Coordinates of C-alpha atoms in Angstrom, one line a residue:
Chain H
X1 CA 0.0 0.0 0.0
X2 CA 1.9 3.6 -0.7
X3 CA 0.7 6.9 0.8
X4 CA 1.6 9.9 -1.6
X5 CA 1.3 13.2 0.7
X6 CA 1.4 15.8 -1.7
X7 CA 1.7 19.7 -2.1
X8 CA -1.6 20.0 -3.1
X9 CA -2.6 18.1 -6.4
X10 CA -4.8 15.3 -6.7
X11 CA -4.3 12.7 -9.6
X12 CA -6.9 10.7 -10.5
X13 CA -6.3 6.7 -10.8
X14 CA -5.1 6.7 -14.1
X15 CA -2.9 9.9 -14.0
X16 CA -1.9 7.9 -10.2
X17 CA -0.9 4.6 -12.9
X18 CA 1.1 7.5 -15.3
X19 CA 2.9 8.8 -12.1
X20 CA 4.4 5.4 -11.3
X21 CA 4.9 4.2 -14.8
X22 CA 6.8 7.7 -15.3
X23 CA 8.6 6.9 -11.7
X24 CA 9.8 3.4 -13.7
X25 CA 11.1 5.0 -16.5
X26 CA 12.8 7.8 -15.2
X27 CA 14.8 5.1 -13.6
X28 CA 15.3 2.3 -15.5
X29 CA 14.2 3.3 -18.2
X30 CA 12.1 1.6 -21.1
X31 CA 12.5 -2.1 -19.9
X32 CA 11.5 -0.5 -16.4
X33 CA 8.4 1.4 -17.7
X34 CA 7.3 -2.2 -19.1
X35 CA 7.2 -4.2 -15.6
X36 CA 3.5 -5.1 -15.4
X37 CA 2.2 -3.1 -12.7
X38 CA -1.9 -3.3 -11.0
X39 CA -3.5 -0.4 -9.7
X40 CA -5.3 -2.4 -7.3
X41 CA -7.9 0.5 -5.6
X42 CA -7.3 4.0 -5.1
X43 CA -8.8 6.5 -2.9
X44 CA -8.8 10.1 -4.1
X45 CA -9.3 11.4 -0.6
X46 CA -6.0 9.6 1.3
X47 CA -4.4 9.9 -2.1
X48 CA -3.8 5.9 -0.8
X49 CA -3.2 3.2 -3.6
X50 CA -2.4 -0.3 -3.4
X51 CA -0.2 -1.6 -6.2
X52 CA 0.1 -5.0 -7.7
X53 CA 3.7 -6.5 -9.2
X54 CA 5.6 -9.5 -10.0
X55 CA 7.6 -10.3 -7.2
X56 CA 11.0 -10.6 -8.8
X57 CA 9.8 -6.3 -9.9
X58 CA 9.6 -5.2 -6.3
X59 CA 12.7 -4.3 -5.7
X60 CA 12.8 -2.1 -9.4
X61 CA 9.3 -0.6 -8.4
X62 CA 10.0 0.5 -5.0
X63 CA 13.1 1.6 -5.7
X64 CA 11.5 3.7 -8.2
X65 CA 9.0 5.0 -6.2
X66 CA 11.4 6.1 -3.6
X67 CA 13.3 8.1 -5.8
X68 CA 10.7 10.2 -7.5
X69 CA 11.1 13.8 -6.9
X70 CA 8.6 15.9 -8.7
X71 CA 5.1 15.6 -9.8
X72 CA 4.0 18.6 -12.0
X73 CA 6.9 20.8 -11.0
X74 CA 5.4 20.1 -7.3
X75 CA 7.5 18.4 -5.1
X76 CA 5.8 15.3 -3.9
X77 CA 7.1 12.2 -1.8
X78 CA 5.9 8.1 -2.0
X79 CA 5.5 6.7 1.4
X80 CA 5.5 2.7 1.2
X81 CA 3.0 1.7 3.8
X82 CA 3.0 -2.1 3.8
X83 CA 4.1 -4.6 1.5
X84 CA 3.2 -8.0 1.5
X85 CA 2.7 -11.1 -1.0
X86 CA -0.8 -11.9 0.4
X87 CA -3.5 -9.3 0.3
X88 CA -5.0 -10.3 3.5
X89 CA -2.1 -8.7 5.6
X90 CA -2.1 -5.6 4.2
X91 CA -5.5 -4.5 6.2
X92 CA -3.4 -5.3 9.9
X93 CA -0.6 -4.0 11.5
X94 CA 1.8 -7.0 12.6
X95 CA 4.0 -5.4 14.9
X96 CA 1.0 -4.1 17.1
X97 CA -0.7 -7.3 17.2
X98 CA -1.8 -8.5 20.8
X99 CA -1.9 -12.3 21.3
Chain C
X1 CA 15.3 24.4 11.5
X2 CA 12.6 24.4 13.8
X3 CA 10.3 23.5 11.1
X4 CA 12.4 20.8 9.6
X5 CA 12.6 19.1 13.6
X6 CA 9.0 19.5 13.2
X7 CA 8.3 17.6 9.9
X8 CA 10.8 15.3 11.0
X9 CA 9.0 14.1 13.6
X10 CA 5.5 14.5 11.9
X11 CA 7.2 12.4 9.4
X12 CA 9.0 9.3 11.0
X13 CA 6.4 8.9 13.5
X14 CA 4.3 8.3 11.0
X15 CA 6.4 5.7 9.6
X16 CA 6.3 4.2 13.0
X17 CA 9.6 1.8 12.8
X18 CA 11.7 0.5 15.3
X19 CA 15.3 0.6 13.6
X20 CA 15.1 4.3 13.4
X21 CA 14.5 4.9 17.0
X22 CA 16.7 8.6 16.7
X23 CA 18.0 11.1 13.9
X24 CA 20.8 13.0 13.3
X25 CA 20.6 16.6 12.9
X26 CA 23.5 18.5 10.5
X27 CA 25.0 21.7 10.8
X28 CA 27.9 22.5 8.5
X29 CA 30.2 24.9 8.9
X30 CA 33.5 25.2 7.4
X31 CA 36.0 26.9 9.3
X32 CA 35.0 28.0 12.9
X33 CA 33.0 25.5 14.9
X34 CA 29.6 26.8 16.1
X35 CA 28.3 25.9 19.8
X36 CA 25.0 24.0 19.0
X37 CA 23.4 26.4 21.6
X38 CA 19.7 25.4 21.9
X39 CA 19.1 22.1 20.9
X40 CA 15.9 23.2 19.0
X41 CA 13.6 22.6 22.2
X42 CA 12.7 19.4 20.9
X43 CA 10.2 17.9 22.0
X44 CA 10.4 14.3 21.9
X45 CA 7.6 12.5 21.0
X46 CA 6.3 8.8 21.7
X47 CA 6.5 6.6 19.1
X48 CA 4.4 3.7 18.0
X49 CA 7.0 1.6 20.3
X50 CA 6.7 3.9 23.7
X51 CA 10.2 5.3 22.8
X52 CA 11.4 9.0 22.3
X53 CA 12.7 10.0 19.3
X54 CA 16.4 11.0 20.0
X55 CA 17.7 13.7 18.7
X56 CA 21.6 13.4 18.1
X57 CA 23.6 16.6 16.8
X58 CA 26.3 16.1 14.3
X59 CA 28.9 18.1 13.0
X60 CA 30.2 18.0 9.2
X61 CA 33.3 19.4 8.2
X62 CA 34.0 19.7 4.6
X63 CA 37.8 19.7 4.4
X64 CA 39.9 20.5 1.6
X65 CA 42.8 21.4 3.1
X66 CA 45.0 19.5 5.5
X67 CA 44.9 22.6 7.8
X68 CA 41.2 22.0 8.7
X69 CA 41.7 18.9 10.5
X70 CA 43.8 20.8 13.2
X71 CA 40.3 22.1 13.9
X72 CA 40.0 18.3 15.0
X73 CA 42.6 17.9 17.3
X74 CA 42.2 21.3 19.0
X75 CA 40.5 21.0 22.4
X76 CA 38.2 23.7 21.7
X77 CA 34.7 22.6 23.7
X78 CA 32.4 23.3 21.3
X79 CA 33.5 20.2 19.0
X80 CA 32.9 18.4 22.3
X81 CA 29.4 19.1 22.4
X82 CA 28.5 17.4 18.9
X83 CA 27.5 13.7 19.3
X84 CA 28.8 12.7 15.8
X85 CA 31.5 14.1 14.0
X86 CA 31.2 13.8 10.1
X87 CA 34.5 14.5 8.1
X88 CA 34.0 15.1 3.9
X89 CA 37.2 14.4 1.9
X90 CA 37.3 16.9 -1.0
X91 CA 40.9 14.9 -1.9
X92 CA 42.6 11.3 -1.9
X93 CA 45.1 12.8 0.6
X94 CA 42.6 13.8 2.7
X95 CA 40.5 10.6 2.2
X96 CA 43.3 9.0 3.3
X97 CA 44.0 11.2 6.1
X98 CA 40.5 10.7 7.8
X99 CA 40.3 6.7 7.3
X100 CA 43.5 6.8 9.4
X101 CA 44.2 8.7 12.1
X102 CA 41.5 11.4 12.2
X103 CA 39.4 11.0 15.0
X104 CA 35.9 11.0 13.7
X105 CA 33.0 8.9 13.3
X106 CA 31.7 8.7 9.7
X107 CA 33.4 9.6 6.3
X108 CA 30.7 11.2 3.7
X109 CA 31.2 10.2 0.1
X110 CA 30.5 12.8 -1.9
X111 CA 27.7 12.0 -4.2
X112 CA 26.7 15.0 -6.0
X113 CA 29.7 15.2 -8.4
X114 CA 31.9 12.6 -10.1
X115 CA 34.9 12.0 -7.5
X116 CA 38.2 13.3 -8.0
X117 CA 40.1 10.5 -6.9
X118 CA 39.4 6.5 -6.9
X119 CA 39.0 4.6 -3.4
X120 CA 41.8 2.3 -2.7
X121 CA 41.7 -0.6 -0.6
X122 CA 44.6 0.0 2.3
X123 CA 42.6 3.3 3.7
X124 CA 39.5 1.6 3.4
X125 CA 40.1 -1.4 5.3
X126 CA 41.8 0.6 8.0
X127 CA 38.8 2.5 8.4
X128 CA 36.9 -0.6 8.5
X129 CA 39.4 -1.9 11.3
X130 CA 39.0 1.4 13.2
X131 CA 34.9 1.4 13.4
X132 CA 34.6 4.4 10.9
X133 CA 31.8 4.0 8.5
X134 CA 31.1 5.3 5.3
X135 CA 28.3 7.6 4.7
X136 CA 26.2 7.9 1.4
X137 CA 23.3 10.7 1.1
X138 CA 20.3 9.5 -1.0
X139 CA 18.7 13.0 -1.5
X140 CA 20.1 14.0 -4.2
X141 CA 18.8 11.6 -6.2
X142 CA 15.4 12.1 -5.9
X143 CA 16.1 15.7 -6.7
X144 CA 17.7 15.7 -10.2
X145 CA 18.6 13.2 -12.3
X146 CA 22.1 14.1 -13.3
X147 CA 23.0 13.3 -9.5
X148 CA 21.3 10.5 -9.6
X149 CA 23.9 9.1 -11.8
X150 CA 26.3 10.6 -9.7
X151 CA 25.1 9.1 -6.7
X152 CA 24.4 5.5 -7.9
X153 CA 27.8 5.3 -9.8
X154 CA 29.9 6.0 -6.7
X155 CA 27.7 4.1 -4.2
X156 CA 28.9 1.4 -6.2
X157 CA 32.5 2.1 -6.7
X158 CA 32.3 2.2 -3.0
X159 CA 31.3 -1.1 -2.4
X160 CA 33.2 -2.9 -4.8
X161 CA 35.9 -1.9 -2.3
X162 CA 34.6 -2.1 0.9
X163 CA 32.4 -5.2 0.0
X164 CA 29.5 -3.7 1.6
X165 CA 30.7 -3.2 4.9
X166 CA 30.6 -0.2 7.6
X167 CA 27.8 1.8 5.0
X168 CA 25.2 4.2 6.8
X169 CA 22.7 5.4 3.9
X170 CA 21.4 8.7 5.4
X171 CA 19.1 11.7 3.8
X172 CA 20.3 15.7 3.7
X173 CA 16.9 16.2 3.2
X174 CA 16.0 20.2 3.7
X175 CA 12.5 19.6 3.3
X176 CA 10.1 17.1 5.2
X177 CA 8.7 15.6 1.3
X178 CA 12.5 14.9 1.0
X179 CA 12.6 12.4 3.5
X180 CA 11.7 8.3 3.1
X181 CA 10.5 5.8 5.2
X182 CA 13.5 3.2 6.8
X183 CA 12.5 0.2 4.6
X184 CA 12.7 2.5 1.6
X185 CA 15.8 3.3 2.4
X186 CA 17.0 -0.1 2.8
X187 CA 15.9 -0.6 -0.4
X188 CA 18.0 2.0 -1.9
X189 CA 20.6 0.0 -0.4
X190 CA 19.9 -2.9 -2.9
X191 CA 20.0 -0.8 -5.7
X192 CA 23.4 0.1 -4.9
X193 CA 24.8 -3.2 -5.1
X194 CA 23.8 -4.4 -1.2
X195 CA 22.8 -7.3 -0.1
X196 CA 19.8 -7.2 1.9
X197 CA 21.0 -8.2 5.2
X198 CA 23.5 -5.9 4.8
X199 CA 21.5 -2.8 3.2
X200 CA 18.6 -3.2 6.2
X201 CA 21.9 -3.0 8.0
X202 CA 22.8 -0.1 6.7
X203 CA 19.9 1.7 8.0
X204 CA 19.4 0.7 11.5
X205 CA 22.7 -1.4 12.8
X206 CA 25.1 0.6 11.7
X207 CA 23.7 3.8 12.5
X208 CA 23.2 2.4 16.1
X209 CA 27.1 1.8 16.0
X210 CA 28.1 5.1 14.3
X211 CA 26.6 6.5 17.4
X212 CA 28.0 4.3 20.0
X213 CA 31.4 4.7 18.3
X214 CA 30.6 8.9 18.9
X215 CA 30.1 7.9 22.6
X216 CA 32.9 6.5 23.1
X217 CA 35.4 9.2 21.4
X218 CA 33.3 11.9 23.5
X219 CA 33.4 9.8 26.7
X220 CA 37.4 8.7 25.9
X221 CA 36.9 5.2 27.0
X222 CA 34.8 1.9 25.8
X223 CA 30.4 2.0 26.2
X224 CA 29.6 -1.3 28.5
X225 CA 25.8 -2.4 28.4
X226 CA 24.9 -4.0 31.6
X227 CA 21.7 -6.6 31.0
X228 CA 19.6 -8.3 33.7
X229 CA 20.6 -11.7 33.8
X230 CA 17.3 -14.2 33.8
X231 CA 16.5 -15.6 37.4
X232 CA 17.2 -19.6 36.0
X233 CA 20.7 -18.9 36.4
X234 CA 20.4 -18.1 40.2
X235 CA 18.3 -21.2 40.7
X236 CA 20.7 -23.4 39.0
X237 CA 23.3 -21.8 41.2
X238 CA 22.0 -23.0 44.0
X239 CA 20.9 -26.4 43.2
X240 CA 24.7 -26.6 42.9
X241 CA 25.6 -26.4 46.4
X242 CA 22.7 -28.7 47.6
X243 CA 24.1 -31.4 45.1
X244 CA 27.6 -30.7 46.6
X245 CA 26.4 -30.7 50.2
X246 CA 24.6 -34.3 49.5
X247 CA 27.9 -36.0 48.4
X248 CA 29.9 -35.1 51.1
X249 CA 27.4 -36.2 53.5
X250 CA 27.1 -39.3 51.4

């Protein structure tokens, strides 16, 4: 799941799905820009998405997403909530679970 | 800087991590050494752990001249007041100078511009023996692409030296949208050429050591951790002399 807090715009999904494939490119380029990524759901509101890749593409997607600077000349910043390979976890916090 | 302590804050605690229980705040200054007067009344704030965020000052010195390190060995108090003492090589001399006898915590490797000089391995390993570690900044390169090159292309010359070891990956972010979470980070690390032991490493061992190493130059001798010891080993103790007294009676 990745958080974008922003300066003040608010992409739509499929500007959201042109920000990270742009993210991709700008760092490794074509073959990057071609990984097969899901836009699973996003909410406008939270500016919240949760994303959907091949495993052996995490690493070149969140390294991506880390690194991108600027979003229409505004400087904006990806914050990688969770990731997980099963959707289920995603909704709980494990470190604050009580047993 | 007030602001930035506060986004800091706003930031990480959202995060919520463990690793990155504290953060290092920089001030540079190039040839007189400033007393970090206030320490930005910092509030520190609970985190999702029940710790406080620590706040550690550091001190960078960008030296291109051999003369600045006297700045080091002079016993002027203010240098005494920073927890972590940061020294940035601007030549191989001086490169070489700091892995060795300078008496300082972490080495930056200048990212933003293609180095002047190649790392060798004898200064490196020195450093390595010595507890110095090797610091690379990952801002730059989510400000502008050119440095982005930059920075990549010597985090990696780096570690085909130093094979990966002694590396603290840490942000000069001026801005709170500049920052990234710890895991994030870490994954930086695998981009330049980490493995991922070592690059989660990177980001919350070593940065732990860096600052114990800072303790013990300020404090001049070594840090000792004193932990409870469980009660079993009491009770075993003395089922010992029980066992003892039984024989002898026997």
């Amino acid at each position: 799941r990745r958080e974008l807090p922003d300066g003040g715009a608010r992409p739509n999904a499929a500007q959201f799905k042109q920000l990270v494939v742009t993210a991709l490119r700008e760092l490794h380029g074509e073959v990057g820009a071609a990984l097969p990524v899901d836009v699973l759901t996003y909410e406008e509101k939270t500016l919240s998405a949760i994303l959907r890749v091949i495993s052996s593409g995490l690493v070149k997607l969140w390294s991506a997403l880390t690194l991108l600077g600027s979003y229409q000349n505004r400087t904006c910043a990806f914050r990688v909530l969770q990731t997980s390979p099963f959707l289920l976890a995603l909704s709980g916090n494990s470190r604050e679970l009580v047993l | 800087q007030n602001i930035l302590t506060v986004c800091f804050s706003v930031g990480y605690s959202a995060v919520a991590l463990n690793h990155v229980i504290d953060f290092k705040e920089k001030k540079q200054e190039i040839i007189k050494p400033v007393s970090p007067s206030e320490l930005f009344p910092s509030l520190p704030i609970v985190q999702g752990t029940s710790k406080r965020i620590k706040v550690l000052t550091r001190l960078t010195l960008v030296v291109s001249d051999p003369s600045h390190c006297n700045l080091l060995r002079s016993t002027s108090t203010n240098i005494r007041l920073y927890d972590i003492i940061a020294v940035f090589p601007k030549t191989e001399k001086l490169f070489h100078i700091a892995c060795t006898t300078l008496d300082v915590d972490l080495v930056c490797i200048n990212v933003t511009e293609k180095l002047p000089f190649y790392f060798r391995r004898p200064p490196v390993n020195m450093a390595i023996d010595r507890g110095i570690y090797f610091e690379l900044l990952y801002t730059p390169a989510i400000k502008d692409s050119t440095m982005r090159r930059y920075t990549i292309s010597n985090a990696i010359s780096l570690m085909q030296i130093c094979k990966g070891k002694n590396i603290v990956i840490s942000s000069a972010a001026e801005r709170a949208l500049e920052l990234r979470g710890p895991y994030d980070v870490a994954n930086l690390g695998l981009l330049f050429g980490l493995s991922e032991s070592e690059a989660k490493a990177a980001v919350s061992t070593n940065c732990r050591a860096t600052m114990l190493h800072g303790e013990t130059r300020k404090t001049a001798c070594g840090v000792v951790y004193t932990v409870k010891k469980p009660r079993k080993v009491e009770e075993e103790e003395t089922i010992v002399p029980a066992c003892k007294k039984a024989k002898t009676q026997a």
